[in-house]
XYZ file of C-alpha atoms in Angstrom:
688
model
C 8.456 -8.080 -5.347
C 11.610 -8.784 -7.247
C 11.002 -5.740 -9.544
C 10.455 -3.520 -6.570
C 13.114 -4.566 -4.313
C 16.055 -5.103 -6.464
C 17.941 -3.232 -9.204
C 18.854 -4.813 -12.298
C 22.449 -5.514 -11.107
C 21.414 -7.488 -8.134
C 18.355 -9.074 -9.332
C 20.142 -12.034 -10.948
C 22.774 -14.417 -9.174
C 26.250 -13.411 -10.673
C 27.069 -15.956 -13.416
C 30.620 -16.168 -12.043
C 29.443 -17.626 -8.665
C 29.642 -21.252 -8.255
C 26.360 -22.771 -7.002
C 28.262 -24.455 -4.015
C 29.887 -20.988 -3.209
C 26.470 -19.387 -3.599
C 24.864 -21.792 -1.248
C 27.611 -21.461 1.565
C 27.593 -17.602 1.198
C 23.794 -17.518 1.566
C 24.014 -19.650 4.774
C 26.680 -17.288 6.117
C 24.595 -14.255 5.305
C 21.311 -15.814 6.695
C 22.390 -14.762 10.141
C 22.414 -11.167 9.395
C 19.499 -11.312 7.059
C 17.610 -12.702 9.994
C 18.714 -9.720 12.108
C 17.621 -7.262 9.253
C 14.284 -8.944 9.241
C 13.667 -8.595 12.698
C 14.689 -4.999 12.600
C 12.416 -4.198 9.645
C 9.475 -6.042 11.537
C 9.925 -4.079 14.684
C 10.403 -0.649 13.034
C 7.573 -1.402 10.651
C 5.237 -2.129 13.360
C 5.481 1.421 14.425
C 2.108 3.027 13.573
C 3.497 6.651 14.170
C 5.349 6.084 10.680
C 3.331 3.267 9.153
C -0.461 3.977 9.924
C -3.015 1.399 9.091
C -4.720 2.135 5.853
C -8.240 1.119 4.877
C -8.357 2.276 1.283
C -6.827 0.379 -1.518
C -3.957 1.587 -3.581
C -1.632 0.237 -6.182
C 1.410 -1.677 -4.782
C 3.843 0.580 -6.535
C 2.300 3.705 -5.114
C 2.336 2.121 -1.537
C 5.911 1.169 -2.120
C 7.072 4.664 -2.780
C 5.264 6.021 0.286
C 6.627 3.118 2.489
C 10.288 3.748 1.505
C 9.810 7.452 2.260
C 8.370 6.661 5.774
C 11.060 3.988 6.262
C 13.796 6.569 5.921
C 12.111 8.687 8.539
C 11.672 5.868 10.860
C 15.265 4.759 10.378
C 16.548 8.230 11.122
C 14.351 8.562 14.254
C 15.395 5.132 15.604
C 19.027 6.110 15.397
C 20.150 2.845 13.639
C 21.739 4.451 10.486
C 25.435 4.451 10.442
C 26.918 7.724 11.555
C 28.753 9.945 9.092
C 32.454 9.491 9.729
C 34.982 12.381 10.286
C 38.232 12.462 8.315
C 41.305 11.083 10.289
C 42.357 13.261 13.157
C 45.482 13.372 15.092
C 45.969 12.224 18.735
C 46.399 15.795 19.886
C 43.047 16.697 18.184
C 41.138 13.801 19.762
C 42.792 13.956 23.309
C 43.892 17.635 23.843
C 44.084 17.174 27.596
C 46.936 14.525 27.126
C 50.336 16.503 26.916
C 52.055 13.671 24.876
C 50.986 10.238 23.842
C 52.376 7.151 25.431
C 54.463 4.700 23.212
C 51.306 2.511 22.750
C 49.107 5.621 21.983
C 51.848 6.786 19.462
C 51.813 3.362 17.731
C 47.994 3.406 17.545
C 48.006 6.820 16.007
C 50.697 6.094 13.262
C 50.687 2.253 12.449
C 49.966 1.522 8.861
C 46.270 -0.111 8.594
C 45.481 -2.601 5.982
C 41.878 -2.852 4.440
C 39.302 -5.475 5.419
C 38.854 -7.373 8.623
C 41.824 -7.139 11.183
C 42.478 -7.839 14.840
C 44.670 -5.932 17.136
C 45.807 -7.071 20.578
C 47.186 -4.496 22.812
C 49.139 -5.476 25.977
C 50.443 -2.927 28.263
C 50.768 -2.176 31.998
C 47.727 -0.766 34.088
C 47.722 2.924 33.381
C 49.490 3.042 30.173
C 46.422 4.541 28.256
C 45.114 1.472 26.464
C 41.590 2.853 26.200
C 42.805 6.089 24.343
C 44.869 3.788 22.063
C 41.877 1.765 21.238
C 39.769 4.848 20.507
C 42.322 6.352 18.052
C 42.756 3.005 16.330
C 39.053 2.494 16.069
C 38.702 6.067 14.714
C 41.466 5.476 12.171
C 39.673 2.310 11.067
C 36.384 4.273 10.695
C 38.074 7.175 8.840
C 39.654 4.679 6.429
C 36.178 3.227 5.573
C 36.829 -0.148 7.295
C 34.016 0.494 9.939
C 31.074 2.559 10.623
C 31.086 2.530 14.494
C 32.233 0.895 17.582
C 31.128 -1.112 20.511
C 33.291 -1.346 23.813
C 32.628 -4.393 25.950
C 33.826 -4.534 29.597
C 33.606 -7.341 32.209
C 31.267 -5.760 34.773
C 28.535 -3.061 34.989
C 30.657 -0.895 37.101
C 33.556 -0.911 34.626
C 31.171 -0.240 31.847
C 29.646 2.792 33.715
C 33.088 4.236 34.195
C 34.052 3.647 30.594
C 30.794 5.205 29.425
C 31.767 8.345 31.359
C 35.079 8.597 29.703
C 33.812 7.791 26.040
C 30.930 10.313 26.258
C 33.339 13.187 26.197
C 35.185 11.981 22.982
C 32.878 9.784 20.868
C 31.106 12.739 19.193
C 34.522 13.775 17.591
C 34.491 10.458 15.511
C 31.242 11.245 13.796
C 30.258 14.200 11.642
C 26.577 14.137 12.647
C 24.574 13.511 15.656
C 25.405 9.700 16.394
C 23.815 7.874 19.425
C 26.066 6.608 22.217
C 24.300 3.885 24.127
C 25.112 2.203 27.467
C 24.197 -1.453 27.387
C 23.658 -3.454 30.478
C 20.823 -4.536 32.789
C 20.764 -1.483 34.855
C 21.540 1.125 32.207
C 18.396 3.213 32.784
C 19.624 3.736 36.449
C 22.801 5.402 35.442
C 21.836 9.110 35.482
C 24.187 10.414 32.915
C 22.892 7.946 30.295
C 19.167 8.503 31.365
C 19.743 12.271 30.748
C 21.242 11.624 27.365
C 18.211 10.012 26.056
C 16.243 11.987 23.349
C 12.631 11.915 23.564
C 10.555 10.162 20.852
C 9.474 12.542 18.012
C 10.419 13.968 14.776
C 14.223 14.962 14.311
C 13.573 18.594 14.375
C 12.224 18.291 17.943
C 15.514 17.075 19.182
C 16.737 20.160 20.931
C 19.657 18.483 22.625
C 21.514 18.407 19.280
C 21.648 22.147 19.392
C 22.859 22.196 22.993
C 26.672 22.733 22.873
C 26.903 21.496 26.616
C 25.480 18.185 25.969
C 28.225 15.528 25.958
C 26.301 12.540 24.745
C 22.956 11.654 23.179
C 20.977 8.569 22.442
C 17.849 8.005 20.477
C 15.158 6.717 22.621
C 14.276 3.656 20.422
C 17.731 2.430 21.083
C 17.795 3.111 24.743
C 14.548 1.100 25.084
C 16.077 -2.390 25.157
C 19.414 -4.068 25.278
C 18.601 -6.177 22.233
C 18.392 -2.917 20.191
C 21.460 -1.311 21.884
C 24.114 -2.797 19.724
C 22.453 -1.008 16.676
C 23.707 2.320 17.864
C 26.663 3.770 15.926
C 28.675 4.037 19.343
C 28.206 1.810 22.309
C 29.677 0.840 25.710
C 28.464 -1.985 27.872
C 29.179 -5.247 29.422
C 30.726 -7.814 26.998
C 27.694 -9.962 27.759
C 25.627 -7.852 25.417
C 27.840 -8.735 22.542
C 28.340 -12.511 23.530
C 24.573 -13.011 23.572
C 24.788 -12.505 19.693
C 26.330 -15.929 19.239
C 24.261 -17.717 22.030
C 21.027 -19.546 21.613
C 19.148 -16.630 22.954
C 16.058 -14.697 21.608
C 16.837 -12.234 18.902
C 20.442 -12.979 18.900
C 20.529 -12.046 15.295
C 19.601 -8.519 15.946
C 22.645 -8.223 18.292
C 24.977 -9.615 15.488
C 23.441 -7.161 12.992
C 24.237 -4.454 15.639
C 27.889 -5.345 15.543
C 27.971 -5.222 11.533
C 30.736 -3.068 10.373
C 31.784 -1.909 13.832
C 35.009 -2.240 15.591
C 34.502 -4.462 18.411
C 36.701 -3.296 21.371
C 37.018 -5.868 24.488
C 38.697 -4.612 27.430
C 40.158 -6.775 30.280
C 40.181 -9.861 28.002
C 42.200 -11.848 30.542
C 39.169 -11.653 32.927
C 37.371 -14.326 30.518
C 37.079 -17.709 32.099
C 37.133 -20.968 29.718
C 33.322 -20.567 29.098
C 33.450 -16.910 28.112
C 36.585 -17.369 26.122
C 34.695 -20.049 24.228
C 31.816 -17.784 23.443
C 34.169 -15.011 22.693
C 36.005 -17.083 20.105
C 32.696 -17.748 18.381
C 31.772 -14.141 18.390
C 35.190 -13.173 16.779
C 34.643 -15.717 14.170
C 31.134 -14.343 13.224
C 32.523 -10.794 13.511
C 35.373 -11.433 11.078
C 33.129 -13.236 8.509
C 30.998 -10.220 8.485
C 34.080 -8.097 7.678
C 34.328 -6.500 11.166
C 37.491 -5.730 13.046
C 38.439 -6.258 16.661
C 40.618 -4.707 19.233
C 41.372 -6.717 22.403
C 43.066 -4.926 25.425
C 44.753 -6.496 28.451
C 47.490 -5.783 30.860
C 48.249 -9.517 31.169
C 47.311 -11.860 28.352
C 48.693 -15.346 28.327
C 50.142 -16.373 24.880
C 47.973 -19.537 24.619
C 44.777 -17.424 24.945
C 46.165 -14.871 22.577
C 46.763 -17.716 20.019
C 43.242 -19.257 20.457
C 41.504 -15.735 19.821
C 43.786 -15.047 16.847
C 42.830 -18.666 15.435
C 39.219 -17.756 15.808
C 39.280 -14.524 14.112
C 41.337 -15.965 11.274
C 38.809 -18.839 10.895
C 36.132 -16.300 10.430
C 38.254 -14.933 7.294
C 38.475 -18.433 5.837
C 42.166 -18.450 6.735
C 44.468 -20.487 9.088
C 46.167 -18.173 11.517
C 49.921 -18.190 11.719
C 51.683 -19.202 14.930
C 52.817 -16.528 17.244
C 56.502 -16.052 17.165
C 58.461 -17.611 20.010
C 60.615 -14.485 20.779
C 57.379 -12.798 21.626
C 56.926 -14.760 24.820
C 59.796 -12.619 26.452
C 58.648 -9.242 25.228
C 56.262 -6.814 26.943
C 54.468 -4.434 26.229
C 53.532 -5.984 22.971
C 51.087 -5.147 20.087
C 49.910 -8.151 18.021
C 48.107 -7.380 14.775
C 46.784 -9.562 11.981
C 44.912 -8.708 8.900
C 43.078 -10.919 6.349
C 44.771 -8.773 3.772
C 48.260 -10.069 4.776
C 47.505 -13.398 6.438
C 50.867 -15.030 6.531
C 52.626 -13.314 9.324
C 51.341 -11.659 12.444
C 52.612 -8.136 13.174
C 54.166 -8.374 16.655
C 55.597 -5.005 17.798
C 57.378 -4.656 21.110
C 56.961 -1.236 22.695
C 58.356 0.768 25.490
C 55.970 1.998 28.132
C 55.381 5.425 29.634
C 58.072 6.201 32.179
C 55.578 7.127 34.856
C 54.017 3.656 34.816
C 57.320 1.838 34.759
C 57.715 0.745 38.398
C 58.972 -1.794 40.860
C 57.443 -2.904 43.987
C 58.434 -5.059 46.838
C 56.272 -8.245 47.826
C 55.876 -9.186 51.396
C 54.396 -12.590 51.614
C 52.669 -13.084 55.111
C 51.118 -16.229 56.349
C 49.595 -15.162 59.789
C 46.531 -13.032 59.727
C 47.563 -11.482 63.035
C 50.596 -10.102 61.212
C 48.280 -8.740 58.433
C 46.298 -6.937 60.969
C 49.232 -5.576 62.993
C 50.819 -4.312 59.651
C 47.540 -2.506 58.551
C 47.132 -0.862 61.902
C 50.706 0.294 62.044
C 50.211 1.957 58.562
C 46.933 3.580 59.623
C 48.648 4.894 62.716
C 51.376 6.482 60.455
C 48.426 8.272 58.459
C 48.577 5.936 55.367
C 45.571 4.733 53.605
C 45.107 0.956 53.145
C 43.115 -1.427 51.099
C 42.873 -5.127 51.858
C 41.373 -6.965 48.827
C 39.900 -10.243 49.677
C 38.685 -13.104 47.378
C 35.098 -13.590 48.643
C 32.370 -11.286 50.099
C 32.272 -13.654 53.364
C 36.018 -13.193 53.768
C 35.630 -9.432 53.390
C 32.793 -9.318 56.032
C 35.096 -11.181 58.328
C 37.951 -8.803 57.951
C 35.481 -5.795 58.478
C 34.344 -7.167 61.759
C 37.918 -7.614 62.733
C 38.527 -3.928 62.311
C 35.205 -2.660 63.420
C 36.027 -0.758 66.670
C 39.728 -0.587 65.978
C 39.260 1.970 63.093
C 36.765 4.790 63.475
C 33.554 4.227 61.568
C 34.243 7.174 59.251
C 37.546 5.889 58.232
C 36.463 2.284 57.560
C 34.816 1.329 54.216
C 33.456 -2.049 53.151
C 33.329 -2.462 49.239
C 31.738 -5.492 47.556
C 29.247 -6.451 44.888
C 26.513 -7.785 47.232
C 25.163 -4.390 48.149
C 21.872 -2.945 46.702
C 22.683 -1.038 43.524
C 22.188 2.319 45.109
C 24.414 1.580 48.033
C 27.051 -0.109 45.880
C 27.184 2.984 43.597
C 27.346 5.305 46.658
C 30.266 3.301 48.000
C 32.117 3.244 44.725
C 31.645 7.022 44.519
C 32.989 7.437 48.104
C 36.041 5.192 47.157
C 36.782 7.444 44.010
C 36.265 10.449 46.069
C 38.652 9.355 48.951
C 41.194 7.642 46.900
C 40.847 8.855 43.205
C 43.162 11.129 41.184
C 41.841 14.334 43.142
C 41.886 12.863 46.734
C 43.370 15.009 49.308
C 45.326 14.098 52.496
C 42.391 15.167 54.666
C 40.210 12.334 52.988
C 42.968 9.687 52.650
C 44.684 9.832 55.942
C 44.122 6.748 58.245
C 41.324 5.143 55.951
C 40.877 1.509 55.541
C 38.993 -0.072 52.732
C 38.045 -3.882 52.861
C 37.064 -4.812 49.329
C 36.643 -7.738 46.950
C 37.478 -8.074 43.293
C 35.450 -5.030 42.525
C 38.380 -2.886 43.393
C 41.009 -4.778 41.161
C 40.155 -3.526 37.666
C 39.187 -0.344 35.875
C 39.032 1.447 39.173
C 41.200 4.519 39.169
C 41.993 4.509 42.991
C 45.404 4.846 44.623
C 46.293 3.429 48.027
C 49.576 3.774 50.144
C 49.458 0.234 51.022
C 47.705 -2.607 49.296
C 47.173 -6.116 51.085
C 45.717 -9.018 48.972
C 44.685 -12.409 49.596
C 46.719 -14.886 47.438
C 45.197 -14.932 43.944
C 46.476 -15.899 40.518
C 49.286 -13.687 39.277
C 47.232 -11.783 36.824
C 44.862 -10.702 39.397
C 47.718 -9.702 41.741
C 49.262 -7.639 38.823
C 45.853 -5.912 38.631
C 45.559 -5.279 42.263
C 48.990 -3.998 42.481
C 48.072 -1.407 39.860
C 46.204 0.335 42.693
C 49.359 0.669 44.943
C 50.803 4.311 44.785
C 49.047 4.615 41.378
C 49.421 8.377 41.090
C 52.595 10.224 42.186
C 52.182 12.011 45.485
C 54.151 13.683 48.219
C 54.809 12.370 51.627
C 51.482 13.590 52.931
C 49.454 12.245 50.066
C 49.039 15.344 47.872
C 48.830 14.748 44.259
C 52.114 15.840 42.376
C 51.386 18.097 39.407
C 53.494 16.263 36.876
C 52.567 12.641 36.337
C 56.323 11.802 35.636
C 57.431 13.296 39.126
C 58.870 10.686 41.542
C 56.497 9.451 44.314
C 57.593 10.546 47.677
C 55.830 8.030 49.681
C 58.818 5.546 49.827
C 59.180 2.207 48.261
C 55.751 0.645 47.391
C 55.063 -2.699 49.068
C 52.370 -5.242 48.056
C 51.466 -7.592 51.031
C 50.112 -10.977 49.986
C 48.374 -13.069 52.665
C 48.558 -16.666 51.685
C 49.161 -20.206 53.090
C 52.507 -20.895 54.659
C 55.093 -21.555 51.760
C 55.895 -25.283 51.063
C 57.995 -26.810 48.378
C 55.884 -29.927 48.670
C 52.279 -28.677 49.671
C 49.625 -30.929 50.916
C 46.521 -31.449 48.733
C 44.590 -29.004 51.217
C 47.381 -26.396 51.031
C 45.187 -23.467 50.002
C 41.647 -24.707 51.192
C 42.855 -25.129 54.788
C 43.568 -21.491 54.975
C 40.852 -20.105 52.623
C 38.044 -22.544 52.572
C 35.483 -19.939 51.116
C 37.914 -18.873 48.388
C 38.943 -22.380 47.363
C 36.194 -22.544 44.789
C 36.719 -18.881 43.413
C 40.102 -19.809 42.205
C 39.878 -23.596 41.765
C 43.245 -24.264 40.283
C 45.352 -24.291 43.449
C 48.422 -25.350 41.370
C 48.376 -22.042 39.648
C 48.128 -20.288 43.194
C 51.219 -22.366 44.267
C 53.176 -21.268 41.297
C 52.057 -17.607 41.983
C 53.121 -17.990 45.564
C 56.375 -19.362 44.457
C 57.129 -16.502 42.261
C 56.356 -14.080 44.995
C 59.022 -15.537 47.298
C 61.637 -13.497 45.175
C 60.243 -10.471 47.190
C 60.129 -7.970 44.224
C 58.430 -7.301 40.919
C 59.339 -4.916 38.167
C 56.907 -3.757 35.697
C 56.710 -4.170 32.694
C 59.988 -6.255 32.838
C 58.661 -9.274 34.891
C 55.051 -9.227 33.384
C 55.447 -11.809 30.568
C 57.724 -14.221 32.676
C 55.234 -14.249 35.522
C 52.306 -14.653 33.267
C 53.654 -17.517 31.140
C 55.104 -19.129 34.172
C 51.686 -19.491 35.690
C 49.493 -19.990 32.719
C 51.965 -21.494 30.237
C 51.473 -24.923 28.520
C 53.274 -27.032 30.878
C 53.574 -25.603 34.565
C 55.413 -27.611 37.012
C 52.708 -28.604 39.613
C 53.890 -30.366 42.765
C 52.560 -33.864 43.509
C 50.413 -32.809 46.158
C 48.341 -30.461 44.094
C 48.271 -32.621 41.021
C 44.962 -34.030 41.477
C 43.381 -30.616 42.122
C 45.083 -29.220 38.960
C 43.638 -32.234 37.039
C 40.203 -31.570 38.192
C 40.453 -27.829 37.595
C 41.770 -28.410 34.104
C 38.928 -30.897 33.513
C 36.296 -28.362 34.510
C 37.863 -25.825 32.217
C 37.612 -28.287 29.245
C 33.917 -28.998 30.323
C 33.211 -25.290 30.281
C 34.747 -24.720 26.969
C 32.715 -27.689 25.738
C 29.534 -26.025 27.091
C 30.296 -22.933 25.344
C 30.610 -24.829 22.083
C 27.156 -26.392 22.914
C 25.491 -23.135 23.698
C 26.868 -21.019 20.694
C 25.236 -20.930 17.292
C 27.081 -22.520 14.405
C 27.954 -20.148 11.549
C 28.311 -22.837 8.813
C 24.885 -24.220 9.499
C 23.057 -20.987 8.669
C 19.986 -19.493 10.297
C 17.345 -22.219 9.530
C 13.823 -22.397 10.882
C 13.435 -25.340 13.307
C 17.188 -26.097 13.292
C 17.846 -24.523 16.862
C 15.877 -24.663 20.056
C 15.840 -21.006 20.832
C 16.290 -21.045 24.497
C 16.067 -18.064 26.900
C 19.067 -16.316 28.149
C 18.787 -18.161 31.352
C 19.418 -21.413 29.808
C 22.199 -20.204 27.579
C 24.002 -17.684 29.804
C 26.779 -15.199 28.695
C 28.723 -16.585 31.650
C 28.556 -19.733 33.946
C 28.360 -19.485 37.665
C 26.393 -20.363 40.633
C 22.696 -19.854 40.066
C 21.538 -16.589 41.507
C 18.351 -14.671 41.862
C 17.253 -10.986 42.110
C 16.236 -9.917 45.451
C 14.479 -6.672 46.663
C 15.100 -5.222 49.997
C 12.224 -3.331 51.805
C 11.665 -1.575 54.980
C 8.299 -1.180 57.104
C 7.118 2.384 57.425
C 3.849 2.930 59.092
C 2.379 -0.409 58.164
C 3.518 -0.142 54.496
C 6.461 -1.863 52.769
C 8.699 0.782 51.238
C 11.912 0.129 49.115
C 15.175 0.202 50.929
C 16.123 3.029 48.835
C 13.722 6.032 48.773
C 14.104 7.708 45.405
C 12.698 7.411 41.764
C 13.254 3.874 40.759
C 13.374 2.893 44.350
C 12.791 -0.807 43.923
C 15.287 -1.153 41.144
C 17.911 0.687 43.283
C 16.888 -1.584 46.100
C 17.739 -4.802 44.320
C 20.817 -7.147 44.405
C 21.655 -10.608 43.129
C 22.027 -13.323 45.678
C 23.016 -17.108 45.251
C 19.883 -19.106 45.117
C 21.282 -21.466 47.892
C 21.062 -18.443 50.342
C 17.541 -17.501 49.635
C 14.805 -20.247 49.754
C 11.811 -17.860 49.826
C 10.662 -14.572 51.278
C 9.012 -14.967 54.767
C 5.493 -13.392 54.969
C 4.648 -11.335 58.153
C 2.576 -12.977 60.762
C 0.547 -9.807 61.486
C -2.783 -9.944 59.564
C -2.450 -6.125 58.464
C 1.118 -6.596 57.492
C 0.379 -9.719 55.573
C -2.292 -7.950 53.640
C 0.189 -5.104 52.831
C 2.747 -7.617 51.801
C 0.377 -9.318 49.377
C -0.688 -6.004 47.911
C 2.854 -5.006 47.355
C 3.656 -8.325 45.366
C 0.774 -7.698 43.117
C 2.120 -4.283 42.096
C 5.827 -5.419 41.619
C 7.173 -6.628 38.096
C 6.506 -10.405 38.016
C 4.785 -10.155 41.226
């Protein structure tokens, strides 16, 4: 085997390698060797390429045939690194953008070191962080530092939107026909991705590669399962798919192998809670150890979190990270870069931001719900479009019922995550049609959207007035990014030049919160928002946010750093009435971070048989939260149960996640015929 597998140069351990160093290096490598073994096993089990043979043959002869077939199997599976293109300019990659923003110009020209490196990009909403990340990843690939990329986002909805954007540009980064995969639990129900999947067969049967109109393609083997998805040269998905690479989950090593020599891009990093941040830190350590690079994007990233992520990446490079500079606490937008090739000092570069996204808005803090309702109705009567972002689905339903009958049905939209998949996708499409870049006055005028957090990030929608329940300052900044987002005239028509001055008047963010008090009682927030009290459990941070809002005005980007550090800094001033709640919330945060440490695999231990109880994803989740279950909605038609959504994949489109506490069991019908139909349906459903 040694003679067959290894050349002379690698058949012996290099004499210069110290035995202890060899042992540690072997333990490090074992995680990726394990992934390589799984990949070889899965591809080698494909009888289309490795048919069973009954006749005997010499091992050397078989090995020559096996290597030839293996090359064909690898090419058909789509797992080989794509051939990279030479470096292109920003104009070549994004011809539709007239001129790059300061952030995009930086990403196009900054000198790049060799080896593993991390870049943290902070800029206001709408400043073009995605394009900056793509050009930076392209330059790392062109320089030979990476073979591909994976972009991780906080939700399936944001991943779907990002997939649509990346599909039009990713092929420019590769010289050949590289696969672009969408990785999340409902990927096969996204029509654009489903249409991109190339049927199984020899490469010469791939007709889509000859079709100039095809914007994206993906090998069927990669599209078949999320565990394989990260092996694609290019990928977009939920960040969970990458985090599972360092959790005690089945075949986690295959996901790690999928990220090998890729640029890991994580969008909306600030959305990570203590548990997800802990898992992400472990992933960054593993990724850096394998020589990978990372790009982290956020509109609002607290310096404490930024330092922790940098520390984790440097740890993977066997280096102690330097401390971020104090003066960076006041500067925003800001790019923070660090490379193992120059580990002593982080490169912190303050930037300007694009003129059209520099904006100020007034803040109106309101404590009476009746005033909120009156303000919304007055705006609607003036022909404005409004969005009220609430903190829970229950609160959104309550608000929707308040306006039912006051606002025409065709002008009232309810948007939250607890719809069936098809209904949610349809509502999201309607929101983008009515309030997106190309929306018209006829669609926008007098419309009201009652939404939850699904509307606060990566949704390119624009309302004349935004009302928000009190939430932490980073969330409010995100929500304010949907306030007069695109320059329009008085009637709501989009102005042709993005740098034109909006004509709708001074933008105003309304914030609905508890009555302001310098010395709040312990139930200051919970008394007004009993359902949302657990969603944002640190009520001290909410009070500091409310205090900052009393100034009545926010300027972006000038106020961003002060606001973020004021709420999420090391020693915020919490009033005595809320101190007990703050202590409890911080304690739960430490507990969640500890759980992340418990659930993640340990790089230094190595991949050893029997050393880990390989639990299922359900026991080591990629994010903590209330236990939930998948529910299918059905309707009776002629004595038969049909899926709520009548289409191909109807049952999948009729599914939604519901908290387990809300669903004890499904209730069987009392009628005998219907009971029999009910039982027959269960037999035919996946997992019955």
